[in-house]
mmCIF file of C-alpha atoms in Angstrom:
data_model
loop_
_atom_site.group_PDB
_atom_site.id
_atom_site.type_symbol
_atom_site.label_atom_id
_atom_site.label_comp_id
_atom_site.label_asym_id
_atom_site.label_seq_id
_atom_site.Cartn_x
_atom_site.Cartn_y
_atom_site.Cartn_z
ATOM 1 C CA ALA M 19 119.937 139.872 250.773
ATOM 2 C CA GLN M 20 122.881 141.237 250.989
ATOM 3 C CA SER M 21 124.453 142.138 254.622
ATOM 4 C CA VAL M 22 127.439 142.214 256.871
ATOM 5 C CA THR M 23 127.580 141.939 260.348
ATOM 6 C CA GLN M 24 129.966 142.992 262.596
ATOM 7 C CA LEU M 25 129.697 141.111 265.645
ATOM 8 C CA ASP M 26 131.253 142.869 268.339
ATOM 9 C CA SER M 27 129.953 146.590 268.972
ATOM 10 C CA HIS M 28 132.942 147.138 271.495
ATOM 11 C CA VAL M 29 136.280 145.269 271.716
ATOM 12 C CA SER M 30 139.279 146.102 274.229
ATOM 13 C CA VAL M 31 142.647 144.862 274.273
ATOM 14 C CA SER M 32 145.932 145.668 275.973
ATOM 15 C CA GLU M 33 148.827 147.241 274.212
ATOM 16 C CA GLY M 34 150.852 144.771 272.660
ATOM 17 C CA THR M 35 148.426 142.138 272.512
ATOM 18 C CA PRO M 36 146.871 140.837 269.084
ATOM 19 C CA VAL M 37 143.640 142.647 267.978
ATOM 20 C CA LEU M 38 140.602 140.477 266.545
ATOM 21 C CA LEU M 39 137.440 142.291 264.517
ATOM 22 C CA ARG M 40 134.874 139.893 263.019
ATOM 23 C CA CYS M 41 133.050 140.779 260.409
ATOM 24 C CA ASN M 42 130.418 137.743 258.220
ATOM 25 C CA TYR M 43 128.855 138.772 255.236
ATOM 26 C CA SER M 44 125.623 137.413 253.194
ATOM 27 C CA SER M 45 126.061 138.033 249.571
ATOM 28 C CA SER M 46 124.829 135.989 246.634
ATOM 29 C CA TYR M 47 127.934 136.642 244.800
ATOM 30 C CA SER M 48 131.657 136.662 244.963
ATOM 31 C CA PRO M 49 132.136 140.166 246.947
ATOM 32 C CA SER M 50 134.439 142.603 247.272
ATOM 33 C CA LEU M 51 134.885 143.229 250.758
ATOM 34 C CA PHE M 52 136.756 146.202 252.583
ATOM 35 C CA TRP M 53 137.645 147.075 256.360
ATOM 36 C CA TYR M 54 137.711 150.986 256.785
ATOM 37 C CA VAL M 55 139.057 152.866 260.238
ATOM 38 C CA GLN M 56 137.728 156.194 261.413
ATOM 39 C CA HIS M 57 139.576 158.004 264.552
ATOM 40 C CA PRO M 58 136.805 160.651 266.452
ATOM 41 C CA ASN M 59 135.886 163.672 264.274
ATOM 42 C CA LYS M 60 137.695 162.101 261.239
ATOM 43 C CA GLY M 61 136.303 160.636 257.377
ATOM 44 C CA LEU M 62 136.613 156.722 257.026
ATOM 45 C CA GLN M 63 140.570 155.672 255.807
ATOM 46 C CA LEU M 64 140.585 152.487 253.794
ATOM 47 C CA LEU M 65 142.808 149.983 256.034
ATOM 48 C CA LEU M 66 142.305 146.763 253.196
ATOM 49 C CA LYS M 67 140.236 145.361 250.187
ATOM 50 C CA TYR M 68 139.481 141.908 249.183
ATOM 51 C CA THR M 69 138.961 141.713 245.469
ATOM 52 C CA SER M 70 138.576 137.927 244.594
ATOM 53 C CA ALA M 71 142.888 137.668 244.522
ATOM 54 C CA ALA M 72 144.514 136.292 247.479
ATOM 55 C CA THR M 73 142.419 135.383 249.886
ATOM 56 C CA LEU M 74 144.833 136.811 252.917
ATOM 57 C CA VAL M 75 144.827 140.354 252.767
ATOM 58 C CA LYS M 76 147.490 142.838 253.965
ATOM 59 C CA GLY M 77 146.674 146.442 254.651
ATOM 60 C CA ILE M 78 148.033 149.725 256.312
ATOM 61 C CA ASN M 79 149.269 149.970 259.783
ATOM 62 C CA GLY M 80 150.349 146.055 260.285
ATOM 63 C CA PHE M 81 146.592 145.040 259.847
ATOM 64 C CA GLU M 82 145.283 141.741 257.593
ATOM 65 C CA ALA M 83 142.510 140.328 256.708
ATOM 66 C CA GLU M 84 141.412 136.466 255.651
ATOM 67 C CA PHE M 85 138.659 135.817 253.096
ATOM 68 C CA LYS M 86 137.118 132.675 254.290
ATOM 69 C CA LYS M 87 134.225 131.774 251.837
ATOM 70 C CA SER M 88 132.982 128.543 253.617
ATOM 71 C CA GLU M 89 132.408 130.639 256.699
ATOM 72 C CA THR M 90 131.408 133.788 255.126
ATOM 73 C CA SER M 91 133.730 135.732 257.399
ATOM 74 C CA PHE M 92 136.369 138.536 256.733
ATOM 75 C CA HIS M 93 137.949 139.002 260.019
ATOM 76 C CA LEU M 94 140.503 141.692 260.805
ATOM 77 C CA THR M 95 143.397 141.301 262.951
ATOM 78 C CA LYS M 96 146.601 142.661 264.051
ATOM 79 C CA PRO M 97 149.338 141.187 265.713
ATOM 80 C CA SER M 98 150.269 143.654 268.052
ATOM 81 C CA ALA M 99 147.908 146.661 269.014
ATOM 82 C CA HIS M 100 149.075 150.209 269.538
ATOM 83 C CA MET M 101 147.980 152.818 271.527
ATOM 84 C CA SER M 102 147.148 154.560 268.176
ATOM 85 C CA ASP M 103 145.037 152.064 267.152
ATOM 86 C CA ALA M 104 142.002 153.183 269.222
ATOM 87 C CA ALA M 105 139.107 153.946 266.826
ATOM 88 C CA GLU M 106 135.994 152.727 265.354
ATOM 89 C CA TYR M 107 136.091 149.944 262.527
ATOM 90 C CA PHE M 108 133.643 149.550 259.563
ATOM 91 C CA CYS M 109 133.252 146.362 257.855
ATOM 92 C CA VAL M 110 131.827 146.749 254.035
ATOM 93 C CA VAL M 111 130.908 144.610 251.157
ATOM 94 C CA SER M 112 130.240 145.718 247.650
ATOM 95 C CA VAL M 113 127.556 143.879 246.059
ATOM 96 C CA ILE M 114 125.561 144.100 242.521
ATOM 97 C CA THR M 115 122.099 145.213 243.060
ATOM 98 C CA SER M 116 120.007 146.102 240.005
ATOM 99 C CA GLY M 117 122.859 146.470 237.700
ATOM 100 C CA THR M 118 124.412 148.616 240.012
ATOM 101 C CA TYR M 119 127.263 148.531 242.983
ATOM 102 C CA LYS M 120 126.187 149.508 246.434
ATOM 103 C CA TYR M 121 128.627 149.669 249.423
ATOM 104 C CA ILE M 122 126.848 147.866 252.576
ATOM 105 C CA PHE M 123 128.369 148.897 255.871
ATOM 106 C CA GLY M 124 128.404 147.062 259.030
ATOM 107 C CA THR M 125 127.393 148.876 262.415
ATOM 108 C CA GLY M 126 131.081 149.394 263.270
ATOM 109 C CA THR M 127 133.417 148.042 265.763
ATOM 110 C CA ARG M 128 134.860 150.442 268.525
ATOM 111 C CA LEU M 129 138.670 149.165 269.684
ATOM 112 C CA LYS M 130 139.679 150.333 273.057
ATOM 113 C CA VAL M 131 143.419 149.838 273.464
ATOM 114 C CA LEU M 132 144.091 149.768 277.075
ATOM 115 C CA ALA M 133 147.495 150.987 278.477
ATOM 116 C CA LYS G 27 147.474 163.586 244.595
ATOM 117 C CA ALA G 28 145.588 165.330 247.351
ATOM 118 C CA GLY G 29 142.429 163.413 248.868
ATOM 119 C CA VAL G 30 138.755 163.979 249.263
ATOM 120 C CA THR G 31 137.804 167.520 250.277
ATOM 121 C CA GLN G 32 134.606 168.911 251.926
ATOM 122 C CA THR G 33 133.664 171.943 252.730
ATOM 123 C CA PRO G 34 132.911 173.413 254.959
ATOM 124 C CA ARG G 35 133.784 171.280 257.852
ATOM 125 C CA TYR G 36 131.326 172.645 260.552
ATOM 126 C CA LEU G 37 128.045 174.186 260.114
ATOM 127 C CA ILE G 38 125.543 175.209 262.697
ATOM 128 C CA LYS G 39 121.960 175.852 260.946
ATOM 129 C CA THR G 40 118.525 176.593 262.458
ATOM 130 C CA ARG G 41 115.467 174.487 261.369
ATOM 131 C CA GLY G 42 113.903 175.420 258.514
ATOM 132 C CA GLN G 43 116.963 176.911 257.008
ATOM 133 C CA GLN G 44 119.111 175.202 253.851
ATOM 134 C CA VAL G 45 122.152 174.230 253.506
ATOM 135 C CA THR G 46 124.765 173.043 250.894
ATOM 136 C CA LEU G 47 127.615 171.193 251.137
ATOM 137 C CA SER G 48 130.482 170.852 248.629
ATOM 138 C CA CYS G 49 132.592 168.102 248.159
ATOM 139 C CA SER G 50 135.885 167.526 245.534
ATOM 140 C CA PRO G 51 136.966 164.421 244.629
ATOM 141 C CA ILE G 52 140.115 162.955 244.226
ATOM 142 C CA SER G 53 141.421 163.897 240.649
ATOM 143 C CA GLY G 54 140.677 161.314 238.184
ATOM 144 C CA HIS G 55 137.566 159.880 240.025
ATOM 145 C CA ARG G 56 134.277 160.348 238.549
ATOM 146 C CA SER G 57 132.159 158.682 240.999
ATOM 147 C CA VAL G 58 131.048 160.466 244.306
ATOM 148 C CA SER G 59 128.891 159.185 247.061
ATOM 149 C CA TRP G 60 127.269 160.836 249.902
ATOM 150 C CA TYR G 61 126.791 159.559 253.410
ATOM 151 C CA GLN G 62 125.019 160.469 256.784
ATOM 152 C CA GLN G 63 126.560 159.427 259.877
ATOM 153 C CA THR G 64 124.692 159.601 263.305
ATOM 154 C CA PRO G 65 125.379 157.817 266.491
ATOM 155 C CA GLY G 66 121.655 156.263 266.277
ATOM 156 C CA GLN G 67 121.497 155.225 262.632
ATOM 157 C CA GLY G 68 125.234 154.438 261.882
ATOM 158 C CA LEU G 69 126.413 155.086 258.103
ATOM 159 C CA GLN G 70 123.199 155.535 255.679
ATOM 160 C CA PHE G 71 123.919 156.036 251.884
ATOM 161 C CA LEU G 72 122.105 159.223 250.283
ATOM 162 C CA PHE G 73 122.815 159.100 246.915
ATOM 163 C CA GLU G 74 125.970 158.425 244.244
ATOM 164 C CA TYR G 75 126.542 160.477 240.867
ATOM 165 C CA PHE G 76 128.951 159.674 238.182
ATOM 166 C CA SER G 77 129.589 161.719 235.307
ATOM 167 C CA GLU G 78 126.721 164.340 236.644
ATOM 168 C CA THR G 79 124.034 161.558 236.718
ATOM 169 C CA GLN G 80 122.488 160.016 239.586
ATOM 170 C CA ARG G 81 123.123 156.713 239.536
ATOM 171 C CA ASN G 82 121.852 155.256 243.064
ATOM 172 C CA LYS G 83 119.611 156.693 245.701
ATOM 173 C CA GLY G 84 119.218 155.687 249.263
ATOM 174 C CA ASN G 85 116.109 156.058 251.322
ATOM 175 C CA PHE G 86 116.147 159.923 252.426
ATOM 176 C CA PRO G 87 113.402 162.199 251.898
ATOM 177 C CA GLY G 88 113.312 164.599 248.792
ATOM 178 C CA ARG G 89 114.585 167.413 250.949
ATOM 179 C CA PHE G 90 117.887 165.857 250.561
ATOM 180 C CA SER G 91 119.329 166.462 247.063
ATOM 181 C CA GLY G 92 122.724 166.539 245.086
ATOM 182 C CA ARG G 93 124.594 167.064 242.179
ATOM 183 C CA GLN G 94 127.746 166.918 240.060
ATOM 184 C CA PHE G 95 129.449 169.393 238.033
ATOM 185 C CA SER G 96 131.407 168.364 234.655
ATOM 186 C CA ASN G 97 134.851 168.738 237.105
ATOM 187 C CA SER G 98 133.142 165.615 239.023
ATOM 188 C CA ARG G 99 132.829 168.271 242.002
ATOM 189 C CA SER G 100 129.600 167.405 243.775
ATOM 190 C CA GLU G 101 127.094 169.420 245.988
ATOM 191 C CA MET G 102 124.112 167.987 247.968
ATOM 192 C CA ASN G 103 121.553 170.241 249.588
ATOM 193 C CA VAL G 104 119.313 169.623 252.604
ATOM 194 C CA SER G 105 116.401 172.207 252.377
ATOM 195 C CA THR G 106 113.729 172.584 255.349
ATOM 196 C CA LEU G 107 116.203 171.410 257.749
ATOM 197 C CA GLU G 108 115.101 169.568 260.841
ATOM 198 C CA LEU G 109 116.685 168.815 264.326
ATOM 199 C CA GLY G 110 117.136 165.146 262.854
ATOM 200 C CA ASP G 111 119.596 165.956 260.313
ATOM 201 C CA SER G 112 122.045 167.046 262.624
ATOM 202 C CA ALA G 113 125.171 164.712 261.858
ATOM 203 C CA LEU G 114 128.331 164.113 259.857
ATOM 204 C CA TYR G 115 127.902 164.613 256.205
ATOM 205 C CA LEU G 116 130.413 162.107 254.341
ATOM 206 C CA CYS G 117 131.348 162.157 250.924
ATOM 207 C CA ALA G 118 133.240 159.205 249.043
ATOM 208 C CA SER G 119 135.060 159.200 245.653
ATOM 209 C CA SER G 120 136.132 156.509 243.360
ATOM 210 C CA ALA G 121 137.413 155.964 239.830
ATOM 211 C CA ASN G 122 134.014 153.681 239.166
ATOM 212 C CA GLU G 123 131.378 152.314 241.658
ATOM 213 C CA ALA G 124 133.103 148.956 241.246
ATOM 214 C CA TYR G 125 136.198 150.260 242.985
ATOM 215 C CA GLU G 126 137.145 151.153 246.415
ATOM 216 C CA GLN G 127 135.826 154.221 247.764
ATOM 217 C CA TYR G 128 137.718 157.232 249.834
ATOM 218 C CA PHE G 129 136.367 159.513 251.924
ATOM 219 C CA GLY G 130 136.887 162.835 252.956
ATOM 220 C CA PRO G 131 136.569 164.252 256.682
ATOM 221 C CA GLY G 132 133.167 165.053 256.917
ATOM 222 C CA THR G 133 131.059 168.143 257.160
ATOM 223 C CA ARG G 134 129.452 168.257 260.749
ATOM 224 C CA LEU G 135 125.842 169.802 260.251
ATOM 225 C CA THR G 136 124.180 170.890 263.439
ATOM 226 C CA VAL G 137 120.662 171.973 263.507
ATOM 227 C CA THR G 138 119.878 173.743 266.240
#
């Protein structure tokens, strides 16, 4: 079965320190993977996507993610956290099921940035 | 390009009533998906429409329905509202189901 697991429900970092948000997926096929961010009372904004091209994907706002097939991981990183990065982050896998695509969401990781 | 728009942004209804939410996708996008987001259940897929046809459906009761018009705009309807229907309802559009989805700001529904 296809699934996505976000390993941490909450992550706290100090401003200016690196961010690591972990995501593991399970898929029978080569998946498309996405990271989205949601600020309070807002919709989801696409940060970056992996669709079987380069394994290191750069996104907006300085975020990037690396697709590691051997580890079935797609962790999100940023070298230096900013206060405005405080939000909830969702890892998403897009898979084909019975001939149609389906978006499977992780349970989210809430990032707190300390001053 | 304008983003995905959803109306209304906020709604308060009472139990037993029905509600209709609207979503206008990004110009040129033909796929529209709907999601329900609650603190307890997270993001749950409701249904997806493409060219006026429902292609995918999540595990929600028949009280939840939707449709898509020829201009790709979509509506979802919830009849006989229950307290548990209080949630943020998100609409997302994409050029096709295999592509990334772009989300609207959501409609916050409160059922009292």
